[in-house]
Amino acid sequence: MRIGNNNQLILQLFQRMNGVNTNKTNSFKMTNTSKRSGGYKNDLEEFLAGHRKNSYGVEGMDVTGRNGDYKKIIPVSQEMKEHVLNDVKNGFYKYNGMSGDNEAEWDAYYRKNNEYYKTLKREDRLSACWTLGQLHTEIANRVSSAIKAQVPGWQPGNPIPEGLLDNIFADESITSLVYGKSGSESGLDIRA
C-alpha cells in the first residue's frame, strides 16, 4: 500500500466519523459545516487557491501577516451602527454591562455582521469589522463611564438602578456615535 493511499483512507475515516459522506473520486473536498455554530469550512480547492473564508463563509477576513493596515474607521451602514447599539443595549439591560452567556445571541449578532461584510468590497471587509468593533467598544465605554458617574463604585455585572440606562442611552454623547451630532450627518466620530 502506498503512503498516498493511507492518507486518503485516514481522511475518509475521519470524514465518516464526522458524518461526512465520502466520495472516492473527490475524497479531499471537505465542505461539511461545524456542528457547533453551523459555521463554514474552506474546502481544499478554495484554500489552495488562496480563497480563505472565516467560519461564516466571508472571504477577506484573514489578518495573518497583515501590518494593521485594516485598522481604520470607514463608513458603515446606519443599519449596522444601530445593530451595534442594540447589542450594547442588550448587554447592559439584560446582563448589567456584561456580554452574557447566550451563545445563540452571540451567533445571531456575528451572523448579521458577517452577512453585512459579504456586501462590501473584499478589501473593505476587515476595516468594516474594525470600525464596528471600535464603535461597540466606544459605546460600551461611554455607557460604563456614565453609570459610574451616577453610581460610584459600579462594576460591570453589578445591578444598575432602574431608569438610569434609559437616560444614558438617550443622551447625545451616546446617540451621536450612531446618528451623528444634532444638525450633522456624520456620526461615528471616533478615531482609530
PDB file of C-alpha atoms in Angstrom:
ATOM      1  CA  MET A   1       0.000   0.000   0.000  1.00  0.00           C
ATOM      2  CA  ARG A   2       1.350   3.442  -0.905  1.00  0.00           C
ATOM      3  CA  ILE A   3       1.575   6.358   1.514  1.00  0.00           C
ATOM      4  CA  GLY A   4      -0.839   8.459  -0.525  1.00  0.00           C
ATOM      5  CA  ASN A   5      -3.497   5.800  -0.239  1.00  0.00           C
ATOM      6  CA  ASN A   6      -3.022   5.640   3.537  1.00  0.00           C
ATOM      7  CA  ASN A   7      -3.597   9.360   3.838  1.00  0.00           C
ATOM      8  CA  GLN A   8      -6.774   9.119   1.799  1.00  0.00           C
ATOM      9  CA  LEU A   9      -8.040   6.215   3.899  1.00  0.00           C
ATOM     10  CA  ILE A  10      -7.338   8.097   7.116  1.00  0.00           C
ATOM     11  CA  LEU A  11      -9.103  11.181   5.760  1.00  0.00           C
ATOM     12  CA  GLN A  12     -12.099   9.094   4.723  1.00  0.00           C
ATOM     13  CA  LEU A  13     -12.205   7.508   8.187  1.00  0.00           C
ATOM     14  CA  PHE A  14     -12.289  10.931   9.868  1.00  0.00           C
ATOM     15  CA  GLN A  15     -14.926  12.127   7.443  1.00  0.00           C
ATOM     16  CA  ARG A  16     -17.138   9.125   8.211  1.00  0.00           C
ATOM     17  CA  MET A  17     -16.639   9.703  11.953  1.00  0.00           C
ATOM     18  CA  ASN A  18     -17.885  13.286  11.459  1.00  0.00           C
ATOM     19  CA  GLY A  19     -20.877  12.206   9.408  1.00  0.00           C
ATOM     20  CA  VAL A  20     -19.498  13.282   6.027  1.00  0.00           C
ATOM     21  CA  ASN A  21     -20.375  11.074   3.067  1.00  0.00           C
ATOM     22  CA  THR A  22     -17.075  10.153   1.436  1.00  0.00           C
ATOM     23  CA  ASN A  23     -16.657  10.196  -2.308  1.00  0.00           C
ATOM     24  CA  LYS A  24     -13.692   8.261  -3.659  1.00  0.00           C
ATOM     25  CA  THR A  25     -13.360  10.451  -6.739  1.00  0.00           C
ATOM     26  CA  ASN A  26     -13.015  13.624  -4.679  1.00  0.00           C
ATOM     27  CA  SER A  27     -12.055  12.480  -1.181  1.00  0.00           C
ATOM     28  CA  PHE A  28     -10.215  15.702  -0.292  1.00  0.00           C
ATOM     29  CA  LYS A  29     -13.187  18.037  -0.779  1.00  0.00           C
ATOM     30  CA  MET A  30     -14.438  18.700   2.745  1.00  0.00           C
ATOM     31  CA  THR A  31     -17.302  21.169   2.885  1.00  0.00           C
ATOM     32  CA  ASN A  32     -19.156  19.955   5.952  1.00  0.00           C
ATOM     33  CA  THR A  33     -20.119  22.641   8.415  1.00  0.00           C
ATOM     34  CA  SER A  34     -19.231  22.891  12.053  1.00  0.00           C
ATOM     35  CA  LYS A  35     -21.864  21.226  14.210  1.00  0.00           C
ATOM     36  CA  ARG A  36     -21.409  23.767  16.991  1.00  0.00           C
ATOM     37  CA  SER A  37     -22.120  27.004  15.166  1.00  0.00           C
ATOM     38  CA  GLY A  38     -23.245  25.970  11.707  1.00  0.00           C
ATOM     39  CA  GLY A  39     -20.011  27.557  10.535  1.00  0.00           C
ATOM     40  CA  TYR A  40     -18.338  27.454   7.162  1.00  0.00           C
ATOM     41  CA  LYS A  41     -15.256  25.359   6.409  1.00  0.00           C
ATOM     42  CA  ASN A  42     -12.940  26.047   3.495  1.00  0.00           C
ATOM     43  CA  ASP A  43     -12.595  23.159   1.120  1.00  0.00           C
ATOM     44  CA  LEU A  44      -9.114  22.191  -0.030  1.00  0.00           C
ATOM     45  CA  GLU A  45      -9.561  23.647  -3.519  1.00  0.00           C
ATOM     46  CA  GLU A  46     -10.554  27.076  -2.150  1.00  0.00           C
ATOM     47  CA  PHE A  47      -7.769  27.013   0.404  1.00  0.00           C
ATOM     48  CA  LEU A  48      -5.082  26.177  -2.144  1.00  0.00           C
ATOM     49  CA  ALA A  49      -6.412  28.871  -4.490  1.00  0.00           C
ATOM     50  CA  GLY A  50      -5.990  31.452  -1.715  1.00  0.00           C
ATOM     51  CA  HIS A  51      -9.721  31.897  -1.097  1.00  0.00           C
ATOM     52  CA  ARG A  52      -9.713  31.648   2.670  1.00  0.00           C
ATOM     53  CA  LYS A  53     -13.015  32.304   4.399  1.00  0.00           C
ATOM     54  CA  ASN A  54     -13.931  32.780   8.023  1.00  0.00           C
ATOM     55  CA  SER A  55     -16.350  30.468   9.840  1.00  0.00           C
ATOM     56  CA  TYR A  56     -19.285  32.419   8.392  1.00  0.00           C
ATOM     57  CA  GLY A  57     -18.079  31.973   4.805  1.00  0.00           C
ATOM     58  CA  VAL A  58     -16.754  35.520   4.340  1.00  0.00           C
ATOM     59  CA  GLU A  59     -13.628  35.853   2.253  1.00  0.00           C
ATOM     60  CA  GLY A  60     -11.056  38.534   3.032  1.00  0.00           C
ATOM     61  CA  MET A  61     -11.200  38.377   6.832  1.00  0.00           C
ATOM     62  CA  ASP A  62      -7.733  36.877   7.395  1.00  0.00           C
ATOM     63  CA  VAL A  63      -5.348  39.143   9.352  1.00  0.00           C
ATOM     64  CA  THR A  64      -2.406  36.748   9.179  1.00  0.00           C
ATOM     65  CA  GLY A  65       0.704  38.640   8.144  1.00  0.00           C
ATOM     66  CA  ARG A  66      -1.100  41.974   7.997  1.00  0.00           C
ATOM     67  CA  ASN A  67       0.588  45.024   9.498  1.00  0.00           C
ATOM     68  CA  GLY A  68      -2.601  46.589  10.840  1.00  0.00           C
ATOM     69  CA  ASP A  69      -3.385  48.499   7.638  1.00  0.00           C
ATOM     70  CA  TYR A  70      -7.033  47.495   8.007  1.00  0.00           C
ATOM     71  CA  LYS A  71      -7.324  49.268  11.387  1.00  0.00           C
ATOM     72  CA  LYS A  72      -9.096  52.348  10.117  1.00  0.00           C
ATOM     73  CA  ILE A  73     -12.557  53.780  10.523  1.00  0.00           C
ATOM     74  CA  ILE A  74     -14.582  53.551   7.317  1.00  0.00           C
ATOM     75  CA  PRO A  75     -18.200  54.439   6.576  1.00  0.00           C
ATOM     76  CA  VAL A  76     -20.611  51.674   7.577  1.00  0.00           C
ATOM     77  CA  SER A  77     -24.350  51.465   7.095  1.00  0.00           C
ATOM     78  CA  GLN A  78     -26.750  53.122   9.507  1.00  0.00           C
ATOM     79  CA  GLU A  79     -28.438  49.762   9.987  1.00  0.00           C
ATOM     80  CA  MET A  80     -25.181  48.202  11.205  1.00  0.00           C
ATOM     81  CA  LYS A  81     -24.470  51.095  13.574  1.00  0.00           C
ATOM     82  CA  GLU A  82     -27.937  50.606  15.057  1.00  0.00           C
ATOM     83  CA  HIS A  83     -27.285  46.840  15.232  1.00  0.00           C
ATOM     84  CA  VAL A  84     -24.155  47.515  17.313  1.00  0.00           C
ATOM     85  CA  LEU A  85     -26.026  49.966  19.553  1.00  0.00           C
ATOM     86  CA  ASN A  86     -28.756  47.375  20.149  1.00  0.00           C
ATOM     87  CA  ASP A  87     -26.169  44.750  21.075  1.00  0.00           C
ATOM     88  CA  VAL A  88     -24.584  47.106  23.610  1.00  0.00           C
ATOM     89  CA  LYS A  89     -28.017  47.950  24.998  1.00  0.00           C
ATOM     90  CA  ASN A  90     -28.772  44.240  25.335  1.00  0.00           C
ATOM     91  CA  GLY A  91     -25.531  43.730  27.255  1.00  0.00           C
ATOM     92  CA  PHE A  92     -26.406  46.484  29.717  1.00  0.00           C
ATOM     93  CA  TYR A  93     -30.145  45.924  30.109  1.00  0.00           C
ATOM     94  CA  LYS A  94     -30.000  42.140  30.249  1.00  0.00           C
ATOM     95  CA  TYR A  95     -26.554  41.427  31.705  1.00  0.00           C
ATOM     96  CA  ASN A  96     -25.653  44.639  33.614  1.00  0.00           C
ATOM     97  CA  GLY A  97     -22.796  45.526  31.296  1.00  0.00           C
ATOM     98  CA  MET A  98     -21.515  42.010  30.718  1.00  0.00           C
ATOM     99  CA  SER A  99     -21.624  40.058  27.471  1.00  0.00           C
ATOM    100  CA  GLY A 100     -23.879  37.323  28.827  1.00  0.00           C
ATOM    101  CA  ASP A 101     -23.602  33.633  28.155  1.00  0.00           C
ATOM    102  CA  ASN A 102     -26.224  33.151  25.479  1.00  0.00           C
ATOM    103  CA  GLU A 103     -24.381  31.603  22.547  1.00  0.00           C
ATOM    104  CA  ALA A 104     -27.422  31.952  20.289  1.00  0.00           C
ATOM    105  CA  GLU A 105     -27.415  35.738  20.845  1.00  0.00           C
ATOM    106  CA  TRP A 106     -23.696  35.941  20.042  1.00  0.00           C
ATOM    107  CA  ASP A 107     -24.131  33.866  16.905  1.00  0.00           C
ATOM    108  CA  ALA A 108     -27.088  35.965  15.724  1.00  0.00           C
ATOM    109  CA  TYR A 109     -25.095  39.167  16.289  1.00  0.00           C
ATOM    110  CA  TYR A 110     -22.000  37.957  14.428  1.00  0.00           C
ATOM    111  CA  ARG A 111     -24.013  36.246  11.692  1.00  0.00           C
ATOM    112  CA  LYS A 112     -25.661  39.587  10.842  1.00  0.00           C
ATOM    113  CA  ASN A 113     -22.261  41.329  10.909  1.00  0.00           C
ATOM    114  CA  ASN A 114     -20.790  38.749   8.545  1.00  0.00           C
ATOM    115  CA  GLU A 115     -23.753  38.918   6.179  1.00  0.00           C
ATOM    116  CA  TYR A 116     -23.104  42.664   6.010  1.00  0.00           C
ATOM    117  CA  TYR A 117     -19.381  42.143   5.308  1.00  0.00           C
ATOM    118  CA  LYS A 118     -20.310  39.974   2.326  1.00  0.00           C
ATOM    119  CA  THR A 119     -21.998  43.025   0.756  1.00  0.00           C
ATOM    120  CA  LEU A 120     -18.774  45.046   0.888  1.00  0.00           C
ATOM    121  CA  LYS A 121     -15.734  45.013  -1.360  1.00  0.00           C
ATOM    122  CA  ARG A 122     -13.290  42.355  -0.194  1.00  0.00           C
ATOM    123  CA  GLU A 123     -10.635  44.957   0.684  1.00  0.00           C
ATOM    124  CA  ASP A 124     -13.080  46.876   2.935  1.00  0.00           C
ATOM    125  CA  ARG A 125     -14.316  43.928   4.985  1.00  0.00           C
ATOM    126  CA  LEU A 126     -11.640  43.928   7.681  1.00  0.00           C
ATOM    127  CA  SER A 127     -11.861  47.685   8.077  1.00  0.00           C
ATOM    128  CA  ALA A 128     -15.642  47.459   8.437  1.00  0.00           C
ATOM    129  CA  CYS A 129     -15.164  44.800  11.094  1.00  0.00           C
ATOM    130  CA  TRP A 130     -12.620  47.055  12.847  1.00  0.00           C
ATOM    131  CA  THR A 131     -14.989  50.024  12.591  1.00  0.00           C
ATOM    132  CA  LEU A 132     -17.928  48.140  14.108  1.00  0.00           C
ATOM    133  CA  GLY A 133     -15.687  46.763  16.860  1.00  0.00           C
ATOM    134  CA  GLN A 134     -14.433  50.248  17.706  1.00  0.00           C
ATOM    135  CA  LEU A 135     -17.994  51.564  17.740  1.00  0.00           C
ATOM    136  CA  HIS A 136     -19.075  48.759  20.075  1.00  0.00           C
ATOM    137  CA  THR A 137     -16.175  49.448  22.432  1.00  0.00           C
ATOM    138  CA  GLU A 138     -16.698  53.216  22.415  1.00  0.00           C
ATOM    139  CA  ILE A 139     -20.416  52.966  23.145  1.00  0.00           C
ATOM    140  CA  ALA A 140     -19.841  50.448  25.947  1.00  0.00           C
ATOM    141  CA  ASN A 141     -17.086  52.606  27.481  1.00  0.00           C
ATOM    142  CA  ARG A 142     -19.234  55.733  27.393  1.00  0.00           C
ATOM    143  CA  VAL A 143     -22.188  53.920  28.968  1.00  0.00           C
ATOM    144  CA  SER A 144     -19.943  52.446  31.690  1.00  0.00           C
ATOM    145  CA  SER A 145     -18.472  55.876  32.433  1.00  0.00           C
ATOM    146  CA  ALA A 146     -21.950  57.425  32.634  1.00  0.00           C
ATOM    147  CA  ILE A 147     -23.111  54.701  35.042  1.00  0.00           C
ATOM    148  CA  LYS A 148     -20.013  55.146  37.212  1.00  0.00           C
ATOM    149  CA  ALA A 149     -20.647  58.902  37.320  1.00  0.00           C
ATOM    150  CA  GLN A 150     -24.116  58.224  38.768  1.00  0.00           C
ATOM    151  CA  VAL A 151     -23.259  55.113  40.831  1.00  0.00           C
ATOM    152  CA  PRO A 152     -19.728  55.418  42.254  1.00  0.00           C
ATOM    153  CA  GLY A 153     -18.006  52.056  42.550  1.00  0.00           C
ATOM    154  CA  TRP A 154     -20.251  50.373  39.986  1.00  0.00           C
ATOM    155  CA  GLN A 155     -18.580  47.486  38.132  1.00  0.00           C
ATOM    156  CA  PRO A 156     -19.891  45.501  35.152  1.00  0.00           C
ATOM    157  CA  GLY A 157     -22.196  42.777  36.401  1.00  0.00           C
ATOM    158  CA  ASN A 158     -23.426  44.809  39.381  1.00  0.00           C
ATOM    159  CA  PRO A 159     -27.088  45.881  39.342  1.00  0.00           C
ATOM    160  CA  ILE A 160     -27.923  49.160  37.601  1.00  0.00           C
ATOM    161  CA  PRO A 161     -30.624  51.405  39.108  1.00  0.00           C
ATOM    162  CA  GLU A 162     -33.896  51.249  37.194  1.00  0.00           C
ATOM    163  CA  GLY A 163     -34.363  54.054  34.684  1.00  0.00           C
ATOM    164  CA  LEU A 164     -30.685  55.044  34.614  1.00  0.00           C
ATOM    165  CA  LEU A 165     -29.965  53.210  31.364  1.00  0.00           C
ATOM    166  CA  ASP A 166     -32.942  54.845  29.645  1.00  0.00           C
ATOM    167  CA  ASN A 167     -31.452  58.265  30.373  1.00  0.00           C
ATOM    168  CA  ILE A 168     -27.927  57.236  29.393  1.00  0.00           C
ATOM    169  CA  PHE A 169     -28.914  55.672  26.060  1.00  0.00           C
ATOM    170  CA  ALA A 170     -30.998  58.763  25.232  1.00  0.00           C
ATOM    171  CA  ASP A 171     -28.037  61.102  25.896  1.00  0.00           C
ATOM    172  CA  GLU A 172     -26.459  62.750  22.843  1.00  0.00           C
ATOM    173  CA  SER A 173     -22.978  61.583  23.850  1.00  0.00           C
ATOM    174  CA  ILE A 174     -24.163  58.041  23.041  1.00  0.00           C
ATOM    175  CA  THR A 175     -26.624  58.686  20.223  1.00  0.00           C
ATOM    176  CA  SER A 176     -24.148  60.927  18.371  1.00  0.00           C
ATOM    177  CA  LEU A 177     -21.893  57.928  17.782  1.00  0.00           C
ATOM    178  CA  VAL A 178     -24.662  56.221  15.836  1.00  0.00           C
ATOM    179  CA  TYR A 179     -26.798  59.040  14.451  1.00  0.00           C
ATOM    180  CA  GLY A 180     -24.367  61.956  14.355  1.00  0.00           C
ATOM    181  CA  LYS A 181     -24.467  65.134  16.362  1.00  0.00           C
ATOM    182  CA  SER A 182     -27.601  67.270  16.263  1.00  0.00           C
ATOM    183  CA  GLY A 183     -27.729  69.008  12.913  1.00  0.00           C
ATOM    184  CA  SER A 184     -24.991  66.883  11.310  1.00  0.00           C
ATOM    185  CA  GLU A 185     -24.985  63.674   9.330  1.00  0.00           C
ATOM    186  CA  SER A 186     -21.637  62.175  10.282  1.00  0.00           C
ATOM    187  CA  GLY A 187     -21.830  60.062  13.451  1.00  0.00           C
ATOM    188  CA  LEU A 188     -19.141  57.541  14.297  1.00  0.00           C
ATOM    189  CA  ASP A 189     -16.708  60.325  15.166  1.00  0.00           C
ATOM    190  CA  ILE A 190     -14.259  58.027  16.929  1.00  0.00           C
ATOM    191  CA  ARG A 191     -10.672  57.715  15.787  1.00  0.00           C
ATOM    192  CA  ALA A 192      -8.567  54.604  15.215  1.00  0.00           C
TER     193      ALA A 192
END
